CSV table of C-alpha atoms in Angstrom, one decimal:
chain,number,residue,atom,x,y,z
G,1,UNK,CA,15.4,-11.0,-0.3
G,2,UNK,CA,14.6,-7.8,-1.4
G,3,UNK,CA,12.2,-5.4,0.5
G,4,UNK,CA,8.5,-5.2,-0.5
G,5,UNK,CA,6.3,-2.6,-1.2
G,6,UNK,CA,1.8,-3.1,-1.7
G,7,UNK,CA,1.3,0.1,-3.9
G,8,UNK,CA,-2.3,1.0,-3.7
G,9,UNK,CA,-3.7,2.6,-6.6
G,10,UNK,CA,-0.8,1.7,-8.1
G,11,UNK,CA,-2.1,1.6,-11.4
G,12,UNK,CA,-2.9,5.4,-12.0
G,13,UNK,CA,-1.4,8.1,-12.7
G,14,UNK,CA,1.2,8.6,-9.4
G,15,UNK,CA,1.2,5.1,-8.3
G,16,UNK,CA,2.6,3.8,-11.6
G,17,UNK,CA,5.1,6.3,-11.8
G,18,UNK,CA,6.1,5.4,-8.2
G,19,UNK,CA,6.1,1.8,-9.2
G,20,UNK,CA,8.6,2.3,-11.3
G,21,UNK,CA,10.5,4.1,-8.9
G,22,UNK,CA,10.8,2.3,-6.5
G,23,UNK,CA,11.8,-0.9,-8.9
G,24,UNK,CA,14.2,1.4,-9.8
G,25,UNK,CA,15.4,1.5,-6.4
G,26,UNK,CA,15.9,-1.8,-5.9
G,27,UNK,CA,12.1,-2.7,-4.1
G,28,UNK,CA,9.6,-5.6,-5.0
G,29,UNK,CA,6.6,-4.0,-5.7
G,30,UNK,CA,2.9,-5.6,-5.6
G,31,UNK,CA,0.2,-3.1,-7.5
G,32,UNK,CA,-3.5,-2.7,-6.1
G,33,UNK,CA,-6.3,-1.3,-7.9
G,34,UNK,CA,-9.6,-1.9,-8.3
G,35,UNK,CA,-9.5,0.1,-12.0
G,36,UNK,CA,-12.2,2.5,-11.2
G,37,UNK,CA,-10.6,5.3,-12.6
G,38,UNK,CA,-7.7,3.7,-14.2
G,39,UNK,CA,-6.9,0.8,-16.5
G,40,UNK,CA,-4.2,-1.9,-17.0
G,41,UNK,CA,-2.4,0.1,-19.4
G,42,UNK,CA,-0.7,1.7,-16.4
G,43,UNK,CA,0.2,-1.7,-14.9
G,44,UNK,CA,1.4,-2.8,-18.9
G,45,UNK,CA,4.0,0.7,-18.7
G,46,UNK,CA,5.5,0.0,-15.9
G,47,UNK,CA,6.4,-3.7,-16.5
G,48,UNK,CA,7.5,-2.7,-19.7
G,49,UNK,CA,9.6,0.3,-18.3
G,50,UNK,CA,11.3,-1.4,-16.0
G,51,UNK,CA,11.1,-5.1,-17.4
G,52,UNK,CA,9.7,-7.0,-14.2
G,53,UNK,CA,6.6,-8.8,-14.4
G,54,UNK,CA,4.9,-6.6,-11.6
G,55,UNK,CA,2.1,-8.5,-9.8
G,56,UNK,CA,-1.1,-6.9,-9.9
G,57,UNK,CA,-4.2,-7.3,-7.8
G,58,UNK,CA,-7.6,-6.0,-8.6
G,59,UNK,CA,-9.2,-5.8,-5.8
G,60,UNK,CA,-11.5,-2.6,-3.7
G,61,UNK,CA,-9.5,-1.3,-1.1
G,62,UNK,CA,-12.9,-0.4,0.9
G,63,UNK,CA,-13.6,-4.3,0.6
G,64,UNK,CA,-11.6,-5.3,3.5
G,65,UNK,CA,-12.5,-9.4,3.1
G,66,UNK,CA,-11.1,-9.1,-0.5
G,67,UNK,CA,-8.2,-6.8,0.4
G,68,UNK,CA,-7.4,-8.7,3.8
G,69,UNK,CA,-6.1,-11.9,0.7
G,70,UNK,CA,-3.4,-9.3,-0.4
G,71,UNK,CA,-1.7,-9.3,3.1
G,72,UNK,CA,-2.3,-12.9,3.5
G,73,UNK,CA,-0.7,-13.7,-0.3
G,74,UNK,CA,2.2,-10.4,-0.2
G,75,UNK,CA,4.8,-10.3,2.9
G,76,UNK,CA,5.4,-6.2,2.4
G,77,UNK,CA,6.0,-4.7,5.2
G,78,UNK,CA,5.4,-1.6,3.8
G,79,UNK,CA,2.1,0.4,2.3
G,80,UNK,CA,1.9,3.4,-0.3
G,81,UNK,CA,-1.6,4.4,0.0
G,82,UNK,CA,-2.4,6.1,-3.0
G,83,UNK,CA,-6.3,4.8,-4.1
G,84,UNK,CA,-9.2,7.6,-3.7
G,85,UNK,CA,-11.1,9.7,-5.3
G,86,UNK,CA,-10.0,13.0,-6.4
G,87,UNK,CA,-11.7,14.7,-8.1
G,88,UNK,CA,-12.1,18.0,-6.2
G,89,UNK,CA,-15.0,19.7,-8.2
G,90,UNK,CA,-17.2,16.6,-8.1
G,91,UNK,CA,-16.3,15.9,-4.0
G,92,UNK,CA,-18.4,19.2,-3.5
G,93,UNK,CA,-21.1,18.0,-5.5
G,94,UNK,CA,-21.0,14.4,-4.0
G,95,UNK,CA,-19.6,14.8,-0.9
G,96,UNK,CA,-20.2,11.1,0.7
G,97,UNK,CA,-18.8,9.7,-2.4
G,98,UNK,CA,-15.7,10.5,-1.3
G,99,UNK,CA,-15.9,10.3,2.4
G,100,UNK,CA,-17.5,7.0,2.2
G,101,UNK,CA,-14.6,6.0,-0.4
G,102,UNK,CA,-11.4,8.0,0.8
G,103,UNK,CA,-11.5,7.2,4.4
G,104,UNK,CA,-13.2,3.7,4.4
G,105,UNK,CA,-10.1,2.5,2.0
G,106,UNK,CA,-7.4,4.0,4.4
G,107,UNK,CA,-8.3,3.0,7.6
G,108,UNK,CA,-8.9,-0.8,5.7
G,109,UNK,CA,-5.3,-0.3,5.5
G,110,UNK,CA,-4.2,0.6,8.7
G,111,UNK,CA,-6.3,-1.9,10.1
G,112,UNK,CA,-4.7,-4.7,8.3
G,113,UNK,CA,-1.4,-3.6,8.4
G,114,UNK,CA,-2.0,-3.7,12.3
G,115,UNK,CA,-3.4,-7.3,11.9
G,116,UNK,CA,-1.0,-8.8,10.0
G,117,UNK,CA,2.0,-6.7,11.7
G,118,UNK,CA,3.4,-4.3,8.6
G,119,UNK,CA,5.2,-1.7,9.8
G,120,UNK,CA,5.7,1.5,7.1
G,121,UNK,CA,2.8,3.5,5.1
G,122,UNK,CA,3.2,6.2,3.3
G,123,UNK,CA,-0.2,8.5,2.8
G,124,UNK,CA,-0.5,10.6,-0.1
G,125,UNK,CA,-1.6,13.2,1.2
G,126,UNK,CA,-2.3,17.0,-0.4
G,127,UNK,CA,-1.7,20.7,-0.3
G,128,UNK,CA,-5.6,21.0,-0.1
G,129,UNK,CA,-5.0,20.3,3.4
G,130,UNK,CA,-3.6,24.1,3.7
G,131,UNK,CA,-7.0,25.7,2.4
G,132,UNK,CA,-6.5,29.4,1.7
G,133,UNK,CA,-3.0,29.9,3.8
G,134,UNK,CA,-2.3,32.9,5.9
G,135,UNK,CA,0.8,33.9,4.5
G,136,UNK,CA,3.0,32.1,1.7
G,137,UNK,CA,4.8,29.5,0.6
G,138,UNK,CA,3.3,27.3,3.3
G,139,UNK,CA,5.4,25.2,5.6
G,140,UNK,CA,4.7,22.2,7.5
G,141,UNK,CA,3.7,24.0,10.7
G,142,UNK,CA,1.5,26.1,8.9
G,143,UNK,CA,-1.6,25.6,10.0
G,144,UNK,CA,-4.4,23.6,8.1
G,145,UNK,CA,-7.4,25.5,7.5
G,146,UNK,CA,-11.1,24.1,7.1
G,147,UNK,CA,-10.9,22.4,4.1
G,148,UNK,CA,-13.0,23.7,1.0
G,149,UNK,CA,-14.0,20.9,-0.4
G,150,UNK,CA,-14.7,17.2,0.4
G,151,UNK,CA,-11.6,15.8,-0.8
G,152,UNK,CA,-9.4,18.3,1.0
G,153,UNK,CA,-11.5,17.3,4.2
G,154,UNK,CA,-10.8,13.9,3.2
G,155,UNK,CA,-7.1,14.3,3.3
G,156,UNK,CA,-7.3,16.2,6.6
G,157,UNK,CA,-9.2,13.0,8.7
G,158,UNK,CA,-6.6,10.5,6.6
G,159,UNK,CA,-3.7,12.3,8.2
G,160,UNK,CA,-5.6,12.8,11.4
G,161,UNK,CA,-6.3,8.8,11.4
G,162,UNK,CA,-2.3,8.1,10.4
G,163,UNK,CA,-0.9,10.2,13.0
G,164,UNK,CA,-3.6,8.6,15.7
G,165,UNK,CA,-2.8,5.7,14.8
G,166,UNK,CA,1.2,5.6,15.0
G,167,UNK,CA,0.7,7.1,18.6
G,168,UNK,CA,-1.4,4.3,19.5
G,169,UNK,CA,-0.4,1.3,17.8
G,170,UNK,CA,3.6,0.6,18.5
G,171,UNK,CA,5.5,-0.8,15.6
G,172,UNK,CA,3.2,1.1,13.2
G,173,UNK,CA,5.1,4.5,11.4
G,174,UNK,CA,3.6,6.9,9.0
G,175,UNK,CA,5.0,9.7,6.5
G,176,UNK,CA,2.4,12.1,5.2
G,177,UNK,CA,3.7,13.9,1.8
G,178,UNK,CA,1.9,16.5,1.2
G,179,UNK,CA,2.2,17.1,-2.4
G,180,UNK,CA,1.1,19.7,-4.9
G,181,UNK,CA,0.0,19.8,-8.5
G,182,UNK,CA,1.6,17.1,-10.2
G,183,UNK,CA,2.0,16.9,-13.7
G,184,UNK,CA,3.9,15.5,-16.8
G,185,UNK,CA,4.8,12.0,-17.4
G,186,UNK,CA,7.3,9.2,-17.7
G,187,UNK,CA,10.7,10.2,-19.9
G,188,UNK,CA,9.3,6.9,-22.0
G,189,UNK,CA,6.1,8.2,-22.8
G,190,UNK,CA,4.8,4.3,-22.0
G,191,UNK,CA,2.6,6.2,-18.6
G,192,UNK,CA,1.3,9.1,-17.7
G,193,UNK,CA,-2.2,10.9,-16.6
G,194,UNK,CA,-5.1,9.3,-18.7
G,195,UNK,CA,-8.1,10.6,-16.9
G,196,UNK,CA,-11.7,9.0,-17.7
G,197,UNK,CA,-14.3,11.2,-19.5
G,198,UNK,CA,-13.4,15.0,-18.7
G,199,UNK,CA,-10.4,15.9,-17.4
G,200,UNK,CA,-10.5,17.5,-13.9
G,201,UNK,CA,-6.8,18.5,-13.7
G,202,UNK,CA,-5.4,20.9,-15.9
G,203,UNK,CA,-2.9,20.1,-17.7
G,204,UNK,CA,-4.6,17.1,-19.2
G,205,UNK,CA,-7.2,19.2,-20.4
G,206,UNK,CA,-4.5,21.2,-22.1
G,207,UNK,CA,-3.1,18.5,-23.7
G,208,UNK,CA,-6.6,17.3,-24.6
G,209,UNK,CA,-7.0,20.8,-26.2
G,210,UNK,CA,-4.2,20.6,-28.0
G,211,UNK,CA,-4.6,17.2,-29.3
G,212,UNK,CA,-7.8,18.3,-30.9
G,213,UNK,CA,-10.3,15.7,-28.4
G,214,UNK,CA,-11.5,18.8,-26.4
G,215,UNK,CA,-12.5,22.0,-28.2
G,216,UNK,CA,-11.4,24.3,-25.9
G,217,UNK,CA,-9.7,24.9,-22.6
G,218,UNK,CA,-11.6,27.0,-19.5
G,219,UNK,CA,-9.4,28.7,-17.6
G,220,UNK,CA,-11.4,29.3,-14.3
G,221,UNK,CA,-11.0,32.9,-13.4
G,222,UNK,CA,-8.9,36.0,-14.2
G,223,UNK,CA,-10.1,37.8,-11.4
G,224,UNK,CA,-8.4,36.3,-8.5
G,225,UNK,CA,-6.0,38.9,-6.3
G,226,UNK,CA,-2.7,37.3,-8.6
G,227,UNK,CA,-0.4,38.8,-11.2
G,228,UNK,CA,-2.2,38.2,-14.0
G,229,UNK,CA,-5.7,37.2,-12.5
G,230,UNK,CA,-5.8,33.4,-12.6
G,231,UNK,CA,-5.0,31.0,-9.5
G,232,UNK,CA,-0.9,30.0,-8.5
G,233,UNK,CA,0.0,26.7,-8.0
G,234,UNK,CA,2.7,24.8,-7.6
G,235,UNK,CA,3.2,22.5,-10.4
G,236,UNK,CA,5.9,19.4,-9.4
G,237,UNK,CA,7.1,16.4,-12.2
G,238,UNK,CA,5.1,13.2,-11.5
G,239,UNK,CA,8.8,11.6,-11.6
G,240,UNK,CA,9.8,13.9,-9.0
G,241,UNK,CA,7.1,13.3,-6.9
G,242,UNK,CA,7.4,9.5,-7.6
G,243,UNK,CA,10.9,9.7,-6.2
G,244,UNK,CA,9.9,11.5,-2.9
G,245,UNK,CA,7.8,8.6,-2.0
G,246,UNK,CA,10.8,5.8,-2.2
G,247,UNK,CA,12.7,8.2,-0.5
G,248,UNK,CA,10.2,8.1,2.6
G,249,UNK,CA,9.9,4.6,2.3
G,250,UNK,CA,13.5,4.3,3.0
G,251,UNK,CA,13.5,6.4,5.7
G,252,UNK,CA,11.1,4.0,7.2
G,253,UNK,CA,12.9,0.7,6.3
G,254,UNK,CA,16.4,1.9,7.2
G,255,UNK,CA,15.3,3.4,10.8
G,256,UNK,CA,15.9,7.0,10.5
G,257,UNK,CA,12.6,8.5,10.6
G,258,UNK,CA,12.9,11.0,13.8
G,259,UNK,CA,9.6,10.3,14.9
G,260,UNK,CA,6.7,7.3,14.5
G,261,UNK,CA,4.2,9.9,12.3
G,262,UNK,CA,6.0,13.0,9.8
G,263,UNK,CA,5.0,15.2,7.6
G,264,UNK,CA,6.9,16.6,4.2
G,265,UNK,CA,5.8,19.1,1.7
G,266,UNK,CA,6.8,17.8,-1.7
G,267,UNK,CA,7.0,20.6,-4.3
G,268,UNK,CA,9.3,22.8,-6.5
G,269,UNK,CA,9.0,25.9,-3.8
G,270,UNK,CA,7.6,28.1,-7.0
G,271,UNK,CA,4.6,29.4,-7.7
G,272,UNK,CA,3.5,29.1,-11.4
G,273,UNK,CA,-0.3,30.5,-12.4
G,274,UNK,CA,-2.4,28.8,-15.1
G,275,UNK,CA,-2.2,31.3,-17.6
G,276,UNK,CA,1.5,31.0,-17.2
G,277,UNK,CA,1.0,27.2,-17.4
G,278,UNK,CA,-0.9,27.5,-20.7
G,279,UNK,CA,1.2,29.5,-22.9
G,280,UNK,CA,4.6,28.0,-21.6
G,281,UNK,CA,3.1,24.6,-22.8
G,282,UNK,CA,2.1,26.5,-26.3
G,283,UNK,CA,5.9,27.6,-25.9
G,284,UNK,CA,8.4,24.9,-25.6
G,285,UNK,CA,5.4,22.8,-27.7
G,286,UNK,CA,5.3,24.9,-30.8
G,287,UNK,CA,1.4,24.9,-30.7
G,288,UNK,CA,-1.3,27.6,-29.9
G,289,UNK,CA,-4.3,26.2,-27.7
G,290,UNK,CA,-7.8,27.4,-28.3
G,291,UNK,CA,-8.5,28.5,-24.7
G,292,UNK,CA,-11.2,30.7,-23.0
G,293,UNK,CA,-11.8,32.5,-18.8
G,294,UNK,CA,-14.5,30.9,-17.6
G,295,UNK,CA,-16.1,31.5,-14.3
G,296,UNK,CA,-14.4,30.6,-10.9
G,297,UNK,CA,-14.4,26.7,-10.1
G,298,UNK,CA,-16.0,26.0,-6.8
G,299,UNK,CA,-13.3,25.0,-4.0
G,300,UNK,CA,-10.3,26.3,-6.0
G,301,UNK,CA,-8.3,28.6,-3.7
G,302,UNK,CA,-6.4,31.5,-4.7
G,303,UNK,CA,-2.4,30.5,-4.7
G,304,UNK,CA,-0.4,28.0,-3.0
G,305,UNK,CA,2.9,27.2,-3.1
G,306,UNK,CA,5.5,24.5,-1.3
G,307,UNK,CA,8.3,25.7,1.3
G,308,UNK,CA,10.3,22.8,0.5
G,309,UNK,CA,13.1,23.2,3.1
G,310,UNK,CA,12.2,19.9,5.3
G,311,UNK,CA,12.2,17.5,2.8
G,312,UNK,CA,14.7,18.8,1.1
G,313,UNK,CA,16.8,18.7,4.6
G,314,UNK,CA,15.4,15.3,6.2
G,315,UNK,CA,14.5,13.4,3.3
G,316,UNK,CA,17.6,14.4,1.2
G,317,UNK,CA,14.8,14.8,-1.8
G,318,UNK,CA,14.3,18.0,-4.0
G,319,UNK,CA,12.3,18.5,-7.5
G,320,UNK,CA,15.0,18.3,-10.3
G,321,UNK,CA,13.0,18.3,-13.9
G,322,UNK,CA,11.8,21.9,-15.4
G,323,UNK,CA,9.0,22.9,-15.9
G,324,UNK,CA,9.9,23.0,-19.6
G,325,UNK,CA,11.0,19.6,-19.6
G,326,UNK,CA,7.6,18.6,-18.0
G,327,UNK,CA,5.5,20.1,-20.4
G,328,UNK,CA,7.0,18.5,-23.1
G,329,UNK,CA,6.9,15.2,-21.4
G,330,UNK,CA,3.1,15.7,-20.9
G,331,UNK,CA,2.5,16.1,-24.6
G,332,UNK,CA,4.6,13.3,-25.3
G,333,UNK,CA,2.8,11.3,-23.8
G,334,UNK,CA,-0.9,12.4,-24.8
G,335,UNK,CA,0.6,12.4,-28.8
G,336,UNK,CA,1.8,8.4,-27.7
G,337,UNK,CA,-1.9,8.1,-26.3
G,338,UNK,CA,-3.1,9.3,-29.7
G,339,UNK,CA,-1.2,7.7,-31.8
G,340,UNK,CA,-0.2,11.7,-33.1
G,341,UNK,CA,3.2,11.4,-34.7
């Protein structure tokens, strides 16, 4: 029998695309979701990608009753927690939004998983965690600053809670990835990011832009203390990503995590700014994108970027697809949301 695997928020943008990964791998998978900021056409891609008939589950991870019948239906014995809000701008407008959301859904998890006796969950976790680092790239032991915005704090206390919990709870082991800016989408073009109403991330809005559905693109900032003014990040392939969390799963199921709670950094280990972003898109696209600088975003630090040297060592995982290759995957896919030929 093979080895299952609940995949909250499983039908956006990273959970699909670590469904499919993990089928891929040889794994059962179950999808959660309650849809709030996704749809089925997620669930659709990956049954079609990979040609199982994926179970799916609607159901509110911060309604414990309704998610407690998952556990009792599935026999995983092993959680990807990947449902919260995200939406950094809007958790410093709304701040209990996501605290009341974010945390309530994870400790729902760990709680259950402790009831009915699951063993392995893997957080998704986030670079926000790092705030405005010291000194760069940032490594696991670098220290986590106060977060600047309510989702990063969010992340903090859901890592906080995980590690907790492992000490306390025997049986129970936890992986943290801290990941970075994902981006792109599936090779198929069948899933990818489809944000509701306004895109928050940017390389949505940049294929929005391009795509003709938004008029322009803001680029926030081209002031900041960086090469050419706008913010660094470090952009990673949703696939990559996707693959890093099968690979800590495995760690978990095979015995070879070195300790009941970890923490990995997934990213490429470069730092790539938004203007660079935006005109390597127009690049290896063939297309110019109306775009404007627009004033600094609240919460947004300055530059970050991933020292990938532990995961790369202990998970045996590094990022493989250009960033070339990724920006042509993410227009792929919004021309195949479109219907652009």
């Amino acid at each position: 029998m093979k080895e299952m695997v609940l995949v909250s928020g499983g039908a956006g943008y990273i959970g699909s695309h670590t469904a499919v990964e993990l089928i891929n791998a040889g794994y059962d998978v179950v999808v959660a979701d309650n849809l709030s900021n996704s749809d089925m056409s997620g669930v659709e891609g990956v049954r079609k990608i990979t040609g199982v008939d994926v179970p799916f589950v609607n159901v509110d991870c911060c309604d414990k009753e309704a998610f407690r019948r998952v556990f009792e239906q599935y026999k995983f014995n092993s959680v990807i927690h990947f449902a919260a809000f995200k939406a950094v701008g809007e958790s410093v407008t709304d701040p209990m939004k996501y605290y009341r959301n974010n945390l309530t859904s994870f400790m729902n998890v760990v709680d259950l998983m402790r009831e009915f006796g699951r063993q392995n969950i893997v957080f998704s976790s986030s670079a926000t965690v790092y705030g405005e680092a010291d000194h760069l790239p940032v490594t696991e032991q670098t220290p986590r600053k106060p977060a600047t915005s309510a989702y990063g704090n969010t992340k903090q206390m859901c890592e906080d809670i995980l590690r907790d919990s492992v000490t306390a709870y025997d049986g129970l082991k936890g992986i943290a990835l801290r990941y970075f800016n994902p981006i792109g989408a599936h090779p198929s073009a069948l899933i990818g990011e489809l944000p509701r109403g306004v895109p928050q991330n940017l390389v949505p809005f940049i294929t929005q832009t391009a795509a003709g559905v938004r008029e322009c693109l803001s680029v926030f900032g081209d002031d900041y203390p960086t090469p050419d003014g706008s913010c660094l990040r470090d952009y990673i392939d949703v696939v990559d990503l996707a693959k890093a969390h099968v690979v800590a799963i495995t760690r978990m199921v095979e015995g070879r995590n070195k300790e009941a709670y970890e923490i990995f950094n997934v990213g490429t280990g470069n730092g790539t700014s938004v203007l660079e972003l935006v005109h390597s898109f127009e690049r290896v696209n063939g297309l110019k994108l109306n775009y404007k600088i627009a004033p600094r975003r609240p919460g947004d630090v300055v530059a970050i970027w991933a020292d990938t040297t532990l995961a790369n060592k202990e998970l045996g995982w590094k990022a493989e697809r250009s960033l070339d290759d990724t920006l042509r995957s993410a227009w792929a896919w919004e021309k195949h949301v479109r219907g652009i030929k």
